[in-house]
Amino acid sequence: MATVLDDLFGFLLYLTGTPAVTRQLEVRYDAPVILGTSYELAARVVRDDGRKLFVEAEMSEVGGTTVATASALFLKVDIAHFDRGAPPAPVDLD
């Protein structure tokens, strides 16, 4: 669940056009999550404080009970940060 919520935050920041990386993630588990069951996820940016982004999310049964909540601190980075460790681009020899 932590991975799902961290990915959700990543998509949120992608949609807002703010490249950032996870600095701290806290997940509160309120109820069991059952494999093969659909859940609703919602995330929002709570505060933008310079280089720091504070975000929150909720994971709930469809139309029902919250099963987990998360809060996280993300640090804004330059887009070039994500190029580190990427394989080199193929060289066209033609």
PDB file of N, CA and C in Angstrom:
ATOM      1  N   MET A   1       0.820  -1.187   0.000  1.00  0.00           N
ATOM      2  CA  MET A   1       0.000   0.000   0.000  1.00  0.00           C
ATOM      3  C   MET A   1       0.865   1.252   0.000  1.00  0.00           C
ATOM      4  N   ALA A   2       1.985   1.198   0.697  1.00  0.00           N
ATOM      5  CA  ALA A   2       2.862   2.368   0.724  1.00  0.00           C
ATOM      6  C   ALA A   2       3.352   2.698  -0.680  1.00  0.00           C
ATOM      7  N   THR A   3       3.673   1.669  -1.451  1.00  0.00           N
ATOM      8  CA  THR A   3       4.129   1.895  -2.830  1.00  0.00           C
ATOM      9  C   THR A   3       3.024   2.509  -3.670  1.00  0.00           C
ATOM     10  N   VAL A   4       1.812   2.025  -3.517  1.00  0.00           N
ATOM     11  CA  VAL A   4       0.675   2.572  -4.269  1.00  0.00           C
ATOM     12  C   VAL A   4       0.475   4.048  -3.930  1.00  0.00           C
ATOM     13  N   LEU A   5       0.527   4.374  -2.659  1.00  0.00           N
ATOM     14  CA  LEU A   5       0.318   5.763  -2.253  1.00  0.00           C
ATOM     15  C   LEU A   5       1.474   6.657  -2.698  1.00  0.00           C
ATOM     16  N   ASP A   6       2.707   6.148  -2.631  1.00  0.00           N
ATOM     17  CA  ASP A   6       3.850   6.923  -3.104  1.00  0.00           C
ATOM     18  C   ASP A   6       3.747   7.161  -4.612  1.00  0.00           C
ATOM     19  N   ASP A   7       3.331   6.151  -5.361  1.00  0.00           N
ATOM     20  CA  ASP A   7       3.118   6.326  -6.810  1.00  0.00           C
ATOM     21  C   ASP A   7       2.004   7.336  -7.082  1.00  0.00           C
ATOM     22  N   LEU A   8       0.949   7.288  -6.285  1.00  0.00           N
ATOM     23  CA  LEU A   8      -0.140   8.256  -6.425  1.00  0.00           C
ATOM     24  C   LEU A   8       0.390   9.676  -6.264  1.00  0.00           C
ATOM     25  N   PHE A   9       1.230   9.893  -5.254  1.00  0.00           N
ATOM     26  CA  PHE A   9       1.825  11.218  -5.069  1.00  0.00           C
ATOM     27  C   PHE A   9       2.681  11.599  -6.276  1.00  0.00           C
ATOM     28  N   GLY A  10       3.415  10.638  -6.814  1.00  0.00           N
ATOM     29  CA  GLY A  10       4.228  10.911  -8.002  1.00  0.00           C
ATOM     30  C   GLY A  10       3.388  11.355  -9.176  1.00  0.00           C
ATOM     31  N   PHE A  11       2.250  10.680  -9.397  1.00  0.00           N
ATOM     32  CA  PHE A  11       1.349  11.083 -10.479  1.00  0.00           C
ATOM     33  C   PHE A  11       0.760  12.461 -10.219  1.00  0.00           C
ATOM     34  N   LEU A  12       0.410  12.741  -8.966  1.00  0.00           N
ATOM     35  CA  LEU A  12      -0.118  14.056  -8.608  1.00  0.00           C
ATOM     36  C   LEU A  12       0.883  15.146  -8.983  1.00  0.00           C
ATOM     37  N   LEU A  13       2.130  14.956  -8.604  1.00  0.00           N
ATOM     38  CA  LEU A  13       3.141  15.973  -8.879  1.00  0.00           C
ATOM     39  C   LEU A  13       3.464  16.051 -10.367  1.00  0.00           C
ATOM     40  N   TYR A  14       3.367  14.930 -11.077  1.00  0.00           N
ATOM     41  CA  TYR A  14       3.529  14.948 -12.535  1.00  0.00           C
ATOM     42  C   TYR A  14       2.427  15.813 -13.156  1.00  0.00           C
ATOM     43  N   LEU A  15       1.196  15.623 -12.694  1.00  0.00           N
ATOM     44  CA  LEU A  15       0.066  16.391 -13.238  1.00  0.00           C
ATOM     45  C   LEU A  15       0.181  17.878 -12.930  1.00  0.00           C
ATOM     46  N   THR A  16       0.793  18.216 -11.808  1.00  0.00           N
ATOM     47  CA  THR A  16       0.955  19.632 -11.471  1.00  0.00           C
ATOM     48  C   THR A  16       2.192  20.237 -12.130  1.00  0.00           C
ATOM     49  N   GLY A  17       3.001  19.384 -12.787  1.00  0.00           N
ATOM     50  CA  GLY A  17       4.197  19.875 -13.468  1.00  0.00           C
ATOM     51  C   GLY A  17       5.337  20.198 -12.526  1.00  0.00           C
ATOM     52  N   THR A  18       5.356  19.559 -11.363  1.00  0.00           N
ATOM     53  CA  THR A  18       6.383  19.823 -10.360  1.00  0.00           C
ATOM     54  C   THR A  18       7.235  18.570 -10.150  1.00  0.00           C
ATOM     55  N   PRO A  19       8.408  18.482 -10.787  1.00  0.00           N
ATOM     56  CA  PRO A  19       9.251  17.315 -10.530  1.00  0.00           C
ATOM     57  C   PRO A  19       9.757  17.341  -9.083  1.00  0.00           C
ATOM     58  N   ALA A  20       9.581  16.217  -8.393  1.00  0.00           N
ATOM     59  CA  ALA A  20       9.975  16.147  -6.991  1.00  0.00           C
ATOM     60  C   ALA A  20      10.248  14.701  -6.614  1.00  0.00           C
ATOM     61  N   VAL A  21      10.947  14.514  -5.509  1.00  0.00           N
ATOM     62  CA  VAL A  21      11.253  13.180  -5.007  1.00  0.00           C
ATOM     63  C   VAL A  21      10.779  13.055  -3.560  1.00  0.00           C
ATOM     64  N   THR A  22      10.462  11.828  -3.183  1.00  0.00           N
ATOM     65  CA  THR A  22       9.980  11.561  -1.835  1.00  0.00           C
ATOM     66  C   THR A  22      11.103  11.750  -0.829  1.00  0.00           C
ATOM     67  N   ARG A  23      10.849  12.540   0.183  1.00  0.00           N
ATOM     68  CA  ARG A  23      11.787  12.715   1.296  1.00  0.00           C
ATOM     69  C   ARG A  23      11.325  11.920   2.504  1.00  0.00           C
ATOM     70  N   GLN A  24      10.013  11.967   2.747  1.00  0.00           N
ATOM     71  CA  GLN A  24       9.444  11.257   3.897  1.00  0.00           C
ATOM     72  C   GLN A  24       8.029  10.845   3.548  1.00  0.00           C
ATOM     73  N   LEU A  25       7.656   9.623   3.917  1.00  0.00           N
ATOM     74  CA  LEU A  25       6.315   9.100   3.659  1.00  0.00           C
ATOM     75  C   LEU A  25       5.812   8.407   4.914  1.00  0.00           C
ATOM     76  N   GLU A  26       4.629   8.797   5.350  1.00  0.00           N
ATOM     77  CA  GLU A  26       4.005   8.169   6.513  1.00  0.00           C
ATOM     78  C   GLU A  26       2.653   7.624   6.090  1.00  0.00           C
ATOM     79  N   VAL A  27       2.407   6.352   6.394  1.00  0.00           N
ATOM     80  CA  VAL A  27       1.142   5.706   6.040  1.00  0.00           C
ATOM     81  C   VAL A  27       0.475   5.222   7.314  1.00  0.00           C
ATOM     82  N   ARG A  28      -0.812   5.502   7.392  1.00  0.00           N
ATOM     83  CA  ARG A  28      -1.609   4.998   8.507  1.00  0.00           C
ATOM     84  C   ARG A  28      -2.584   3.975   7.937  1.00  0.00           C
ATOM     85  N   TYR A  29      -2.517   2.760   8.448  1.00  0.00           N
ATOM     86  CA  TYR A  29      -3.377   1.674   7.988  1.00  0.00           C
ATOM     87  C   TYR A  29      -4.570   1.574   8.932  1.00  0.00           C
ATOM     88  N   ASP A  30      -5.772   1.799   8.387  1.00  0.00           N
ATOM     89  CA  ASP A  30      -6.973   1.813   9.219  1.00  0.00           C
ATOM     90  C   ASP A  30      -7.822   0.559   9.102  1.00  0.00           C
ATOM     91  N   ALA A  31      -7.676  -0.175   8.011  1.00  0.00           N
ATOM     92  CA  ALA A  31      -8.472  -1.384   7.788  1.00  0.00           C
ATOM     93  C   ALA A  31      -7.735  -2.268   6.785  1.00  0.00           C
ATOM     94  N   PRO A  32      -8.045  -3.557   6.774  1.00  0.00           N
ATOM     95  CA  PRO A  32      -7.379  -4.446   5.816  1.00  0.00           C
ATOM     96  C   PRO A  32      -7.700  -4.056   4.372  1.00  0.00           C
ATOM     97  N   VAL A  33      -6.719  -4.250   3.512  1.00  0.00           N
ATOM     98  CA  VAL A  33      -6.907  -4.050   2.075  1.00  0.00           C
ATOM     99  C   VAL A  33      -6.962  -5.440   1.444  1.00  0.00           C
ATOM    100  N   ILE A  34      -8.013  -5.707   0.718  1.00  0.00           N
ATOM    101  CA  ILE A  34      -8.261  -7.034   0.171  1.00  0.00           C
ATOM    102  C   ILE A  34      -7.844  -7.075  -1.299  1.00  0.00           C
ATOM    103  N   LEU A  35      -6.981  -8.017  -1.662  1.00  0.00           N
ATOM    104  CA  LEU A  35      -6.573  -8.169  -3.059  1.00  0.00           C
ATOM    105  C   LEU A  35      -7.790  -8.442  -3.937  1.00  0.00           C
ATOM    106  N   GLY A  36      -7.793  -7.887  -5.133  1.00  0.00           N
ATOM    107  CA  GLY A  36      -8.892  -8.082  -6.071  1.00  0.00           C
ATOM    108  C   GLY A  36     -10.075  -7.163  -5.825  1.00  0.00           C
ATOM    109  N   THR A  37      -9.975  -6.269  -4.856  1.00  0.00           N
ATOM    110  CA  THR A  37     -11.040  -5.321  -4.526  1.00  0.00           C
ATOM    111  C   THR A  37     -10.665  -3.952  -5.074  1.00  0.00           C
ATOM    112  N   SER A  38     -11.643  -3.226  -5.594  1.00  0.00           N
ATOM    113  CA  SER A  38     -11.399  -1.871  -6.102  1.00  0.00           C
ATOM    114  C   SER A  38     -11.443  -0.866  -4.956  1.00  0.00           C
ATOM    115  N   TYR A  39     -10.560   0.121  -5.053  1.00  0.00           N
ATOM    116  CA  TYR A  39     -10.502   1.184  -4.057  1.00  0.00           C
ATOM    117  C   TYR A  39     -10.443   2.530  -4.758  1.00  0.00           C
ATOM    118  N   GLU A  40     -10.888   3.566  -4.067  1.00  0.00           N
ATOM    119  CA  GLU A  40     -10.786   4.935  -4.575  1.00  0.00           C
ATOM    120  C   GLU A  40      -9.593   5.598  -3.902  1.00  0.00           C
ATOM    121  N   LEU A  41      -8.839   6.357  -4.702  1.00  0.00           N
ATOM    122  CA  LEU A  41      -7.676   7.065  -4.180  1.00  0.00           C
ATOM    123  C   LEU A  41      -7.820   8.544  -4.489  1.00  0.00           C
ATOM    124  N   ALA A  42      -7.431   9.373  -3.546  1.00  0.00           N
ATOM    125  CA  ALA A  42      -7.459  10.821  -3.755  1.00  0.00           C
ATOM    126  C   ALA A  42      -6.217  11.410  -3.108  1.00  0.00           C
ATOM    127  N   ALA A  43      -5.603  12.377  -3.797  1.00  0.00           N
ATOM    128  CA  ALA A  43      -4.407  13.026  -3.266  1.00  0.00           C
ATOM    129  C   ALA A  43      -4.471  14.512  -3.541  1.00  0.00           C
ATOM    130  N   ARG A  44      -3.788  15.276  -2.709  1.00  0.00           N
ATOM    131  CA  ARG A  44      -3.770  16.728  -2.880  1.00  0.00           C
ATOM    132  C   ARG A  44      -2.475  17.309  -2.315  1.00  0.00           C
ATOM    133  N   VAL A  45      -2.087  18.422  -2.893  1.00  0.00           N
ATOM    134  CA  VAL A  45      -0.967  19.185  -2.347  1.00  0.00           C
ATOM    135  C   VAL A  45      -1.538  20.050  -1.230  1.00  0.00           C
ATOM    136  N   VAL A  46      -1.001  19.904  -0.037  1.00  0.00           N
ATOM    137  CA  VAL A  46      -1.488  20.645   1.121  1.00  0.00           C
ATOM    138  C   VAL A  46      -0.764  21.981   1.248  1.00  0.00           C
ATOM    139  N   ARG A  47       0.552  21.950   0.998  1.00  0.00           N
ATOM    140  CA  ARG A  47       1.332  23.176   1.145  1.00  0.00           C
ATOM    141  C   ARG A  47       2.558  23.122   0.249  1.00  0.00           C
ATOM    142  N   ASP A  48       2.864  24.262  -0.358  1.00  0.00           N
ATOM    143  CA  ASP A  48       4.058  24.437  -1.182  1.00  0.00           C
ATOM    144  C   ASP A  48       4.916  25.469  -0.470  1.00  0.00           C
ATOM    145  N   ASP A  49       6.038  25.019   0.081  1.00  0.00           N
ATOM    146  CA  ASP A  49       6.877  25.883   0.896  1.00  0.00           C
ATOM    147  C   ASP A  49       8.295  25.885   0.325  1.00  0.00           C
ATOM    148  N   GLY A  50       8.522  26.725  -0.676  1.00  0.00           N
ATOM    149  CA  GLY A  50       9.832  26.780  -1.320  1.00  0.00           C
ATOM    150  C   GLY A  50      10.126  25.496  -2.056  1.00  0.00           C
ATOM    151  N   ARG A  51      11.148  24.786  -1.605  1.00  0.00           N
ATOM    152  CA  ARG A  51      11.519  23.527  -2.247  1.00  0.00           C
ATOM    153  C   ARG A  51      10.708  22.350  -1.705  1.00  0.00           C
ATOM    154  N   LYS A  52       9.983  22.558  -0.620  1.00  0.00           N
ATOM    155  CA  LYS A  52       9.232  21.489   0.031  1.00  0.00           C
ATOM    156  C   LYS A  52       7.771  21.479  -0.425  1.00  0.00           C
ATOM    157  N   LEU A  53       7.271  20.269  -0.697  1.00  0.00           N
ATOM    158  CA  LEU A  53       5.859  20.068  -1.023  1.00  0.00           C
ATOM    159  C   LEU A  53       5.280  19.090  -0.005  1.00  0.00           C
ATOM    160  N   PHE A  54       4.214  19.483   0.642  1.00  0.00           N
ATOM    161  CA  PHE A  54       3.545  18.632   1.609  1.00  0.00           C
ATOM    162  C   PHE A  54       2.263  18.120   0.958  1.00  0.00           C
ATOM    163  N   VAL A  55       2.088  16.799   0.953  1.00  0.00           N
ATOM    164  CA  VAL A  55       0.946  16.184   0.269  1.00  0.00           C
ATOM    165  C   VAL A  55       0.245  15.210   1.207  1.00  0.00           C
ATOM    166  N   GLU A  56      -1.028  14.955   0.902  1.00  0.00           N
ATOM    167  CA  GLU A  56      -1.826  14.000   1.668  1.00  0.00           C
ATOM    168  C   GLU A  56      -2.652  13.167   0.708  1.00  0.00           C
ATOM    169  N   ALA A  57      -2.999  11.948   1.151  1.00  0.00           N
ATOM    170  CA  ALA A  57      -3.822  11.063   0.324  1.00  0.00           C
ATOM    171  C   ALA A  57      -4.705  10.193   1.201  1.00  0.00           C
ATOM    172  N   GLU A  58      -5.768   9.680   0.561  1.00  0.00           N
ATOM    173  CA  GLU A  58      -6.677   8.756   1.223  1.00  0.00           C
ATOM    174  C   GLU A  58      -6.976   7.611   0.270  1.00  0.00           C
ATOM    175  N   MET A  59      -7.104   6.422   0.840  1.00  0.00           N
ATOM    176  CA  MET A  59      -7.497   5.239   0.085  1.00  0.00           C
ATOM    177  C   MET A  59      -8.741   4.683   0.764  1.00  0.00           C
ATOM    178  N   SER A  60      -9.837   4.553  -0.014  1.00  0.00           N
ATOM    179  CA  SER A  60     -11.116   4.147   0.572  1.00  0.00           C
ATOM    180  C   SER A  60     -11.773   3.047  -0.235  1.00  0.00           C
ATOM    181  N   GLU A  61     -12.623   2.279   0.449  1.00  0.00           N
ATOM    182  CA  GLU A  61     -13.489   1.360  -0.257  1.00  0.00           C
ATOM    183  C   GLU A  61     -14.378   2.204  -1.158  1.00  0.00           C
ATOM    184  N   VAL A  62     -14.785   1.680  -2.294  1.00  0.00           N
ATOM    185  CA  VAL A  62     -15.612   2.445  -3.219  1.00  0.00           C
ATOM    186  C   VAL A  62     -16.876   2.904  -2.489  1.00  0.00           C
ATOM    187  N   GLY A  63     -17.006   4.235  -2.352  1.00  0.00           N
ATOM    188  CA  GLY A  63     -18.164   4.816  -1.693  1.00  0.00           C
ATOM    189  C   GLY A  63     -18.236   4.531  -0.208  1.00  0.00           C
ATOM    190  N   GLY A  64     -17.111   4.160   0.408  1.00  0.00           N
ATOM    191  CA  GLY A  64     -17.213   3.756   1.807  1.00  0.00           C
ATOM    192  C   GLY A  64     -16.053   4.129   2.691  1.00  0.00           C
ATOM    193  N   THR A  65     -15.675   3.185   3.514  1.00  0.00           N
ATOM    194  CA  THR A  65     -14.728   3.358   4.603  1.00  0.00           C
ATOM    195  C   THR A  65     -13.306   3.637   4.120  1.00  0.00           C
ATOM    196  N   THR A  66     -12.634   4.553   4.808  1.00  0.00           N
ATOM    197  CA  THR A  66     -11.220   4.815   4.540  1.00  0.00           C
ATOM    198  C   THR A  66     -10.402   3.654   5.088  1.00  0.00           C
ATOM    199  N   VAL A  67      -9.512   3.104   4.247  1.00  0.00           N
ATOM    200  CA  VAL A  67      -8.672   1.989   4.681  1.00  0.00           C
ATOM    201  C   VAL A  67      -7.240   2.431   4.977  1.00  0.00           C
ATOM    202  N   ALA A  68      -6.824   3.586   4.414  1.00  0.00           N
ATOM    203  CA  ALA A  68      -5.478   4.088   4.684  1.00  0.00           C
ATOM    204  C   ALA A  68      -5.408   5.575   4.372  1.00  0.00           C
ATOM    205  N   THR A  69      -4.541   6.263   5.090  1.00  0.00           N
ATOM    206  CA  THR A  69      -4.240   7.663   4.783  1.00  0.00           C
ATOM    207  C   THR A  69      -2.720   7.793   4.752  1.00  0.00           C
ATOM    208  N   ALA A  70      -2.255   8.802   4.033  1.00  0.00           N
ATOM    209  CA  ALA A  70      -0.813   9.017   3.937  1.00  0.00           C
ATOM    210  C   ALA A  70      -0.529  10.511   3.915  1.00  0.00           C
ATOM    211  N   SER A  71       0.630  10.852   4.436  1.00  0.00           N
ATOM    212  CA  SER A  71       1.147  12.210   4.296  1.00  0.00           C
ATOM    213  C   SER A  71       2.609  12.068   3.905  1.00  0.00           C
ATOM    214  N   ALA A  72       3.087  13.025   3.136  1.00  0.00           N
ATOM    215  CA  ALA A  72       4.460  12.930   2.659  1.00  0.00           C
ATOM    216  C   ALA A  72       5.060  14.315   2.458  1.00  0.00           C
ATOM    217  N   LEU A  73       6.367  14.319   2.507  1.00  0.00           N
ATOM    218  CA  LEU A  73       7.148  15.501   2.173  1.00  0.00           C
ATOM    219  C   LEU A  73       7.933  15.160   0.915  1.00  0.00           C
ATOM    220  N   PHE A  74       7.781  15.982  -0.102  1.00  0.00           N
ATOM    221  CA  PHE A  74       8.534  15.835  -1.343  1.00  0.00           C
ATOM    222  C   PHE A  74       9.447  17.042  -1.493  1.00  0.00           C
ATOM    223  N   LEU A  75      10.606  16.824  -2.100  1.00  0.00           N
ATOM    224  CA  LEU A  75      11.533  17.906  -2.393  1.00  0.00           C
ATOM    225  C   LEU A  75      11.571  18.136  -3.894  1.00  0.00           C
ATOM    226  N   LYS A  76      11.369  19.387  -4.303  1.00  0.00           N
ATOM    227  CA  LYS A  76      11.419  19.729  -5.721  1.00  0.00           C
ATOM    228  C   LYS A  76      12.839  19.533  -6.236  1.00  0.00           C
ATOM    229  N   VAL A  77      12.932  19.002  -7.452  1.00  0.00           N
ATOM    230  CA  VAL A  77      14.226  18.795  -8.103  1.00  0.00           C
ATOM    231  C   VAL A  77      14.136  19.266  -9.544  1.00  0.00           C
ATOM    232  N   ASP A  78      15.292  19.494 -10.139  1.00  0.00           N
ATOM    233  CA  ASP A  78      15.356  19.804 -11.561  1.00  0.00           C
ATOM    234  C   ASP A  78      15.040  18.529 -12.330  1.00  0.00           C
ATOM    235  N   ILE A  79      14.402  18.638 -13.468  1.00  0.00           N
ATOM    236  CA  ILE A  79      14.017  17.472 -14.255  1.00  0.00           C
ATOM    237  C   ILE A  79      15.235  16.616 -14.611  1.00  0.00           C
ATOM    238  N   ALA A  80      16.410  17.215 -14.711  1.00  0.00           N
ATOM    239  CA  ALA A  80      17.633  16.463 -15.029  1.00  0.00           C
ATOM    240  C   ALA A  80      17.953  15.429 -13.950  1.00  0.00           C
ATOM    241  N   HIS A  81      17.425  15.613 -12.763  1.00  0.00           N
ATOM    242  CA  HIS A  81      17.635  14.652 -11.673  1.00  0.00           C
ATOM    243  C   HIS A  81      17.220  13.249 -12.101  1.00  0.00           C
ATOM    244  N   PHE A  82      16.158  13.151 -12.901  1.00  0.00           N
ATOM    245  CA  PHE A  82      15.623  11.854 -13.299  1.00  0.00           C
ATOM    246  C   PHE A  82      16.431  11.198 -14.412  1.00  0.00           C
ATOM    247  N   ASP A  83      17.372  11.920 -14.996  1.00  0.00           N
ATOM    248  CA  ASP A  83      18.243  11.349 -16.025  1.00  0.00           C
ATOM    249  C   ASP A  83      19.385  10.545 -15.413  1.00  0.00           C
ATOM    250  N   ARG A  84      19.658  10.747 -14.140  1.00  0.00           N
ATOM    251  CA  ARG A  84      20.740  10.013 -13.473  1.00  0.00           C
ATOM    252  C   ARG A  84      20.435   8.523 -13.483  1.00  0.00           C
ATOM    253  N   GLY A  85      21.408   7.762 -13.869  1.00  0.00           N
ATOM    254  CA  GLY A  85      21.235   6.303 -13.860  1.00  0.00           C
ATOM    255  C   GLY A  85      20.483   5.774 -15.061  1.00  0.00           C
ATOM    256  N   ALA A  86      20.003   6.657 -15.929  1.00  0.00           N
ATOM    257  CA  ALA A  86      19.303   6.198 -17.123  1.00  0.00           C
ATOM    258  C   ALA A  86      20.321   5.617 -18.094  1.00  0.00           C
ATOM    259  N   PRO A  87      19.953   4.591 -18.835  1.00  0.00           N
ATOM    260  CA  PRO A  87      20.881   4.051 -19.805  1.00  0.00           C
ATOM    261  C   PRO A  87      21.174   5.090 -20.886  1.00  0.00           C
ATOM    262  N   PRO A  88      22.378   5.060 -21.457  1.00  0.00           N
ATOM    263  CA  PRO A  88      22.693   6.026 -22.502  1.00  0.00           C
ATOM    264  C   PRO A  88      21.771   5.850 -23.704  1.00  0.00           C
ATOM    265  N   ALA A  89      21.514   6.957 -24.360  1.00  0.00           N
ATOM    266  CA  ALA A  89      20.657   6.921 -25.555  1.00  0.00           C
ATOM    267  C   ALA A  89      21.374   6.117 -26.643  1.00  0.00           C
ATOM    268  N   PRO A  90      20.595   5.347 -27.423  1.00  0.00           N
ATOM    269  CA  PRO A  90      21.229   4.565 -28.489  1.00  0.00           C
ATOM    270  C   PRO A  90      21.864   5.488 -29.531  1.00  0.00           C
ATOM    271  N   VAL A  91      22.959   5.048 -30.071  1.00  0.00           N
ATOM    272  CA  VAL A  91      23.667   5.813 -31.094  1.00  0.00           C
ATOM    273  C   VAL A  91      23.224   5.320 -32.453  1.00  0.00           C
ATOM    274  N   ASP A  92      22.804   6.240 -33.299  1.00  0.00           N
ATOM    275  CA  ASP A  92      22.388   5.879 -34.664  1.00  0.00           C
ATOM    276  C   ASP A  92      23.631   5.875 -35.556  1.00  0.00           C
ATOM    277  N   LEU A  93      24.017   4.708 -36.036  1.00  0.00           N
ATOM    278  CA  LEU A  93      25.229   4.562 -36.841  1.00  0.00           C
ATOM    279  C   LEU A  93      24.960   4.700 -38.331  1.00  0.00           C
ATOM    280  N   ASP A  94      23.750   4.956 -38.731  1.00  0.00           N
ATOM    281  CA  ASP A  94      23.434   5.105 -40.163  1.00  0.00           C
ATOM    282  C   ASP A  94      23.755   6.473 -40.680  1.00  0.00           C
TER     283      ASP A  94
END
